[in-house]
Amino acid sequence: MNIPKPTAERLSQLARLLEQRKNKNIPISSAEIEQLTGWPSNTIRKDISTLDMRTQISTTSGHDPVKLLEAIRKTFGLTNVVFKCCIVGLGRLGSAFLDYAGFQESSFTLAAGFDSNVNRVEILKADFPLYPTFKMKEVIARVGITYAILCVPPTQAQATAERLVECGITGIVNFTPCILSVPQGIEIENVSVIDALGSLTARLAATKTKTRSEL
Amino acid sequence: MNIPKPTAERLSQLARLLEQRKNKNIPISSAEIEQLTGWPSNTIRKDISTLDMRTQISTTSGHDPVKLLEAIRKTFGLTNVVFKCCIVGLGRLGSAFLDYAGFQESSFTLAAGFDSNVNRVEILKADFPLYPTFKMKEVIARVGITYAILCVPPTQAQATAERLVECGITGIVNFTPCILSVPQGIEIENVSVIDALGSLTARLAATKTKTRSEL
DNA sequence: AGTTGTGAAGGTATTCACAGCG
DNA sequence: CGCTGTGAATACCTTCACAACT
């Protein structure tokens, strides 16, 4: 019931892996997942055991991809719910999401885009409507948008975040290199290339010290 | 010396926070950092105590921003070292990095960009050279590039990753929605909006259950 | 055979609580 | 005093090892 955060992260990635796996019928074993992701098969089995369903996802030859995916979605509260998101800031980064394939199979959907530059709003094409920033409050409320993907320039990051909170947004995926301060109850998820590169470096430094404990 | 992974992540973000903090002279207290980031001040102090410097960063009124930043960089092995990175795939997402501000103060630098579409390579402008993909091996070796930022379309993700490994890349920041399989010793850091949104949802669900333990 | 599922052991990280210092 | 720094206690996550099932 109470899923550890690292477990949740792995399961979420596992869900993505299952979504993009072509052969949806033949079972996938923990060993196979290990081989694909690098996580120990032990850990994967433990992770799966935290899922709260009992529709027998697993047989002697592995886990049923479809049932497993469903179970993950169910425990994450991602079935029959679609969270509406908006992109805020349609510069190079923001507009990159206009044709991003990753939302396809997911429980999230892009419902609007905002930019203070009216020109951009008119020129760019998307499957969902784009608006000038001053319509933000109205649109977010009317459409029922819960999350924002923040892609504005650094100088505007904090101010825009505050504005989003006022509009009723409860979660922000922050693509700017800024650290945002928001009131309690609002969640921020920072997505930063620099941090990712830092993690890589730290991880590589660690494994180098380990002088191959396995293989 | 051996820094816990979560600690490393926090310190890395803290470094970013210090970099962008305007007032570089007045000390910053753990309580202030807590207020900005949401991490308990206890944890922050513990984190800072793992840094291996002895130049007295902290006084009775808080930590000296400049010295603290330097200490973090030093323990991360990020002083006097600059890791060279390349962008692979110069579509909307990839080209968004061509003028991304975040690399400025960091220990990472963009040294090359690659795309199989020769047109793009010629049209796009950047502070660093862009090459057609077939020059990848030669350029990566010559320039001494260690990391790749992968922004190719999903269909090419796995193949390109394998090729990068052959070129001697040891770490990949993966912006595609695909789960990549790479040999041991190569590190992948997945950056996915979908996962970020998933984390937000999980976190929000968790805090809702907690019925405010603090305030 | 081969693979899952899980209690128990082991290892990490966080939180507590208080000493120490300006 | 207010703030940091840190051993000790707690909570958390992972790994192990083996039972159970096909």
PDB file of N, CA, C and O in Angstrom, chain A residues 92 96, chain B residues 86-99 110 112-126 128-133 149-153 156:
ATOM      1  N   ARG A  92      12.018  27.343 -27.758  1.00  0.00           N
ATOM      2  CA  ARG A  92      12.522  26.118 -28.379  1.00  0.00           C
ATOM      3  C   ARG A  92      12.172  24.884 -27.569  1.00  0.00           C
ATOM      4  O   ARG A  92      11.644  23.914 -28.077  1.00  0.00           O
ATOM      5  N   ALA A  96       9.072  22.028 -28.302  1.00  0.00           N
ATOM      6  CA  ALA A  96       9.503  20.673 -28.622  1.00  0.00           C
ATOM      7  C   ALA A  96       8.447  19.649 -28.196  1.00  0.00           C
ATOM      8  O   ALA A  96       8.363  18.554 -28.738  1.00  0.00           O
TER       9      ALA A  96
ATOM     10  N   CYS B  86      28.016  15.992 -26.061  1.00  0.00           N
ATOM     11  CA  CYS B  86      27.491  16.257 -27.399  1.00  0.00           C
ATOM     12  C   CYS B  86      25.997  16.005 -27.422  1.00  0.00           C
ATOM     13  O   CYS B  86      25.476  15.210 -26.645  1.00  0.00           O
ATOM     14  N   ILE B  87      25.325  16.721 -28.301  1.00  0.00           N
ATOM     15  CA  ILE B  87      23.897  16.513 -28.502  1.00  0.00           C
ATOM     16  C   ILE B  87      23.731  15.631 -29.720  1.00  0.00           C
ATOM     17  O   ILE B  87      24.319  15.897 -30.762  1.00  0.00           O
ATOM     18  N   VAL B  88      22.948  14.593 -29.568  1.00  0.00           N
ATOM     19  CA  VAL B  88      22.739  13.699 -30.698  1.00  0.00           C
ATOM     20  C   VAL B  88      21.269  13.755 -31.087  1.00  0.00           C
ATOM     21  O   VAL B  88      20.401  13.360 -30.310  1.00  0.00           O
ATOM     22  N   GLY B  89      21.011  14.250 -32.253  1.00  0.00           N
ATOM     23  CA  GLY B  89      19.639  14.473 -32.700  1.00  0.00           C
ATOM     24  C   GLY B  89      19.265  15.931 -32.526  1.00  0.00           C
ATOM     25  O   GLY B  89      19.085  16.393 -31.405  1.00  0.00           O
ATOM     26  N   LEU B  90      19.171  16.652 -33.639  1.00  0.00           N
ATOM     27  CA  LEU B  90      18.944  18.099 -33.546  1.00  0.00           C
ATOM     28  C   LEU B  90      17.548  18.481 -34.014  1.00  0.00           C
ATOM     29  O   LEU B  90      17.354  19.490 -34.687  1.00  0.00           O
ATOM     30  N   GLY B  91      16.589  17.668 -33.659  1.00  0.00           N
ATOM     31  CA  GLY B  91      15.194  18.018 -33.916  1.00  0.00           C
ATOM     32  C   GLY B  91      14.781  19.128 -32.960  1.00  0.00           C
ATOM     33  O   GLY B  91      15.615  19.809 -32.388  1.00  0.00           O
ATOM     34  N   ARG B  92      13.491  19.261 -32.747  1.00  0.00           N
ATOM     35  CA  ARG B  92      13.022  20.341 -31.882  1.00  0.00           C
ATOM     36  C   ARG B  92      13.664  20.282 -30.513  1.00  0.00           C
ATOM     37  O   ARG B  92      14.192  21.261 -30.005  1.00  0.00           O
ATOM     38  N   LEU B  93      13.621  19.092 -29.925  1.00  0.00           N
ATOM     39  CA  LEU B  93      14.150  18.961 -28.571  1.00  0.00           C
ATOM     40  C   LEU B  93      15.654  19.201 -28.550  1.00  0.00           C
ATOM     41  O   LEU B  93      16.150  20.023 -27.782  1.00  0.00           O
ATOM     42  N   GLY B  94      16.361  18.513 -29.404  1.00  0.00           N
ATOM     43  CA  GLY B  94      17.812  18.626 -29.424  1.00  0.00           C
ATOM     44  C   GLY B  94      18.278  20.046 -29.681  1.00  0.00           C
ATOM     45  O   GLY B  94      19.180  20.557 -29.011  1.00  0.00           O
ATOM     46  N   SER B  95      17.644  20.703 -30.628  1.00  0.00           N
ATOM     47  CA  SER B  95      18.104  22.048 -30.965  1.00  0.00           C
ATOM     48  C   SER B  95      17.759  23.050 -29.868  1.00  0.00           C
ATOM     49  O   SER B  95      18.311  24.141 -29.823  1.00  0.00           O
ATOM     50  N   ALA B  96      16.861  22.660 -28.979  1.00  0.00           N
ATOM     51  CA  ALA B  96      16.539  23.548 -27.859  1.00  0.00           C
ATOM     52  C   ALA B  96      17.760  23.782 -26.982  1.00  0.00           C
ATOM     53  O   ALA B  96      17.864  24.787 -26.290  1.00  0.00           O
ATOM     54  N   PHE B  97      18.697  22.856 -27.025  1.00  0.00           N
ATOM     55  CA  PHE B  97      19.890  23.001 -26.182  1.00  0.00           C
ATOM     56  C   PHE B  97      20.912  23.948 -26.780  1.00  0.00           C
ATOM     57  O   PHE B  97      21.864  24.342 -26.105  1.00  0.00           O
ATOM     58  N   LEU B  98      20.727  24.293 -28.023  1.00  0.00           N
ATOM     59  CA  LEU B  98      21.735  25.124 -28.681  1.00  0.00           C
ATOM     60  C   LEU B  98      21.890  26.475 -27.993  1.00  0.00           C
ATOM     61  O   LEU B  98      22.948  27.078 -28.032  1.00  0.00           O
ATOM     62  N   ASP B  99      20.833  26.941 -27.376  1.00  0.00           N
ATOM     63  CA  ASP B  99      20.967  28.219 -26.677  1.00  0.00           C
ATOM     64  C   ASP B  99      20.498  28.113 -25.226  1.00  0.00           C
ATOM     65  O   ASP B  99      20.006  29.051 -24.646  1.00  0.00           O
ATOM     66  N   LEU B 110      29.031  21.924 -23.878  1.00  0.00           N
ATOM     67  CA  LEU B 110      28.626  21.306 -25.138  1.00  0.00           C
ATOM     68  C   LEU B 110      29.742  21.496 -26.148  1.00  0.00           C
ATOM     69  O   LEU B 110      30.195  22.613 -26.385  1.00  0.00           O
ATOM     70  N   ALA B 112      29.826  19.499 -29.261  1.00  0.00           N
ATOM     71  CA  ALA B 112      29.446  19.111 -30.622  1.00  0.00           C
ATOM     72  C   ALA B 112      27.971  18.719 -30.671  1.00  0.00           C
ATOM     73  O   ALA B 112      27.365  18.382 -29.653  1.00  0.00           O
ATOM     74  N   GLY B 113      27.411  18.785 -31.872  1.00  0.00           N
ATOM     75  CA  GLY B 113      26.053  18.313 -32.103  1.00  0.00           C
ATOM     76  C   GLY B 113      26.046  17.439 -33.342  1.00  0.00           C
ATOM     77  O   GLY B 113      26.846  17.660 -34.259  1.00  0.00           O
ATOM     78  N   PHE B 114      25.187  16.436 -33.346  1.00  0.00           N
ATOM     79  CA  PHE B 114      25.127  15.531 -34.494  1.00  0.00           C
ATOM     80  C   PHE B 114      23.691  15.338 -34.953  1.00  0.00           C
ATOM     81  O   PHE B 114      22.770  15.271 -34.131  1.00  0.00           O
ATOM     82  N   ASP B 115      23.525  15.216 -36.269  1.00  0.00           N
ATOM     83  CA  ASP B 115      22.221  14.860 -36.811  1.00  0.00           C
ATOM     84  C   ASP B 115      22.437  14.204 -38.157  1.00  0.00           C
ATOM     85  O   ASP B 115      23.350  14.558 -38.907  1.00  0.00           O
ATOM     86  N   SER B 116      21.590  13.233 -38.452  1.00  0.00           N
ATOM     87  CA  SER B 116      21.751  12.523 -39.727  1.00  0.00           C
ATOM     88  C   SER B 116      21.256  13.383 -40.885  1.00  0.00           C
ATOM     89  O   SER B 116      21.615  13.167 -42.033  1.00  0.00           O
ATOM     90  N   ASN B 117      20.440  14.373 -40.560  1.00  0.00           N
ATOM     91  CA  ASN B 117      19.933  15.280 -41.586  1.00  0.00           C
ATOM     92  C   ASN B 117      20.939  16.402 -41.832  1.00  0.00           C
ATOM     93  O   ASN B 117      21.075  17.310 -41.023  1.00  0.00           O
ATOM     94  N   VAL B 118      21.619  16.325 -42.960  1.00  0.00           N
ATOM     95  CA  VAL B 118      22.691  17.281 -43.243  1.00  0.00           C
ATOM     96  C   VAL B 118      22.161  18.703 -43.321  1.00  0.00           C
ATOM     97  O   VAL B 118      22.832  19.660 -42.941  1.00  0.00           O
ATOM     98  N   ASN B 119      20.957  18.825 -43.773  1.00  0.00           N
ATOM     99  CA  ASN B 119      20.319  20.134 -43.848  1.00  0.00           C
ATOM    100  C   ASN B 119      20.313  20.858 -42.510  1.00  0.00           C
ATOM    101  O   ASN B 119      20.742  21.988 -42.384  1.00  0.00           O
ATOM    102  N   ARG B 120      19.815  20.161 -41.522  1.00  0.00           N
ATOM    103  CA  ARG B 120      19.766  20.727 -40.171  1.00  0.00           C
ATOM    104  C   ARG B 120      21.135  21.177 -39.721  1.00  0.00           C
ATOM    105  O   ARG B 120      21.313  22.255 -39.176  1.00  0.00           O
ATOM    106  N   VAL B 121      22.090  20.324 -39.935  1.00  0.00           N
ATOM    107  CA  VAL B 121      23.445  20.604 -39.499  1.00  0.00           C
ATOM    108  C   VAL B 121      23.937  21.914 -40.097  1.00  0.00           C
ATOM    109  O   VAL B 121      24.629  22.695 -39.447  1.00  0.00           O
ATOM    110  N   GLU B 122      23.533  22.150 -41.336  1.00  0.00           N
ATOM    111  CA  GLU B 122      24.009  23.367 -41.994  1.00  0.00           C
ATOM    112  C   GLU B 122      23.219  24.599 -41.593  1.00  0.00           C
ATOM    113  O   GLU B 122      23.756  25.697 -41.476  1.00  0.00           O
ATOM    114  N   ILE B 123      21.935  24.425 -41.388  1.00  0.00           N
ATOM    115  CA  ILE B 123      21.078  25.584 -41.101  1.00  0.00           C
ATOM    116  C   ILE B 123      21.214  26.080 -39.668  1.00  0.00           C
ATOM    117  O   ILE B 123      21.288  27.279 -39.409  1.00  0.00           O
ATOM    118  N   LEU B 124      21.277  25.151 -38.720  1.00  0.00           N
ATOM    119  CA  LEU B 124      21.280  25.551 -37.316  1.00  0.00           C
ATOM    120  C   LEU B 124      22.577  26.248 -36.932  1.00  0.00           C
ATOM    121  O   LEU B 124      23.654  25.921 -37.422  1.00  0.00           O
ATOM    122  N   LYS B 125      22.430  27.197 -36.009  1.00  0.00           N
ATOM    123  CA  LYS B 125      23.595  27.941 -35.531  1.00  0.00           C
ATOM    124  C   LYS B 125      23.849  27.594 -34.071  1.00  0.00           C
ATOM    125  O   LYS B 125      22.913  27.476 -33.284  1.00  0.00           O
ATOM    126  N   ALA B 126      25.106  27.476 -33.729  1.00  0.00           N
ATOM    127  CA  ALA B 126      25.444  27.178 -32.337  1.00  0.00           C
ATOM    128  C   ALA B 126      26.837  27.691 -32.023  1.00  0.00           C
ATOM    129  O   ALA B 126      27.602  28.021 -32.925  1.00  0.00           O
ATOM    130  N   PHE B 128      29.048  25.911 -30.882  1.00  0.00           N
ATOM    131  CA  PHE B 128      29.954  24.769 -31.050  1.00  0.00           C
ATOM    132  C   PHE B 128      29.615  24.114 -32.389  1.00  0.00           C
ATOM    133  O   PHE B 128      28.517  24.316 -32.923  1.00  0.00           O
ATOM    134  N   PRO B 129      30.528  23.355 -32.953  1.00  0.00           N
ATOM    135  CA  PRO B 129      30.304  22.826 -34.297  1.00  0.00           C
ATOM    136  C   PRO B 129      29.259  21.715 -34.352  1.00  0.00           C
ATOM    137  O   PRO B 129      29.127  20.932 -33.419  1.00  0.00           O
ATOM    138  N   LEU B 130      28.548  21.653 -35.460  1.00  0.00           N
ATOM    139  CA  LEU B 130      27.559  20.602 -35.701  1.00  0.00           C
ATOM    140  C   LEU B 130      28.044  19.738 -36.862  1.00  0.00           C
ATOM    141  O   LEU B 130      28.604  20.250 -37.831  1.00  0.00           O
ATOM    142  N   TYR B 131      27.810  18.438 -36.734  1.00  0.00           N
ATOM    143  CA  TYR B 131      28.311  17.528 -37.750  1.00  0.00           C
ATOM    144  C   TYR B 131      27.233  16.555 -38.200  1.00  0.00           C
ATOM    145  O   TYR B 131      26.323  16.231 -37.437  1.00  0.00           O
ATOM    146  N   PRO B 132      27.353  16.049 -39.406  1.00  0.00           N
ATOM    147  CA  PRO B 132      26.500  14.926 -39.818  1.00  0.00           C
ATOM    148  C   PRO B 132      26.897  13.682 -39.031  1.00  0.00           C
ATOM    149  O   PRO B 132      28.054  13.548 -38.612  1.00  0.00           O
ATOM    150  N   THR B 133      25.942  12.801 -38.839  1.00  0.00           N
ATOM    151  CA  THR B 133      26.154  11.665 -37.940  1.00  0.00           C
ATOM    152  C   THR B 133      27.342  10.784 -38.302  1.00  0.00           C
ATOM    153  O   THR B 133      27.997  10.233 -37.424  1.00  0.00           O
ATOM    154  N   ILE B 149      23.952  13.560 -25.058  1.00  0.00           N
ATOM    155  CA  ILE B 149      22.570  13.906 -24.725  1.00  0.00           C
ATOM    156  C   ILE B 149      21.722  13.451 -25.903  1.00  0.00           C
ATOM    157  O   ILE B 149      21.811  14.002 -26.995  1.00  0.00           O
ATOM    158  N   LEU B 150      20.931  12.430 -25.641  1.00  0.00           N
ATOM    159  CA  LEU B 150      20.255  11.729 -26.735  1.00  0.00           C
ATOM    160  C   LEU B 150      18.858  12.283 -26.989  1.00  0.00           C
ATOM    161  O   LEU B 150      17.965  12.176 -26.145  1.00  0.00           O
ATOM    162  N   CYS B 151      18.661  12.845 -28.168  1.00  0.00           N
ATOM    163  CA  CYS B 151      17.394  13.493 -28.521  1.00  0.00           C
ATOM    164  C   CYS B 151      16.860  13.025 -29.866  1.00  0.00           C
ATOM    165  O   CYS B 151      16.113  13.749 -30.519  1.00  0.00           O
ATOM    166  N   VAL B 152      17.240  11.842 -30.284  1.00  0.00           N
ATOM    167  CA  VAL B 152      16.768  11.335 -31.581  1.00  0.00           C
ATOM    168  C   VAL B 152      15.336  10.816 -31.448  1.00  0.00           C
ATOM    169  O   VAL B 152      14.841  10.636 -30.333  1.00  0.00           O
ATOM    170  N   PRO B 153      14.657  10.585 -32.561  1.00  0.00           N
ATOM    171  CA  PRO B 153      13.309  10.018 -32.500  1.00  0.00           C
ATOM    172  C   PRO B 153      13.345   8.616 -31.888  1.00  0.00           C
ATOM    173  O   PRO B 153      14.352   7.910 -32.014  1.00  0.00           O
ATOM    174  N   GLN B 156      14.926   5.454 -33.425  1.00  0.00           N
ATOM    175  CA  GLN B 156      16.372   5.329 -33.591  1.00  0.00           C
ATOM    176  C   GLN B 156      17.120   5.282 -32.268  1.00  0.00           C
ATOM    177  O   GLN B 156      18.344   5.162 -32.247  1.00  0.00           O
TER     178      GLN B 156
END
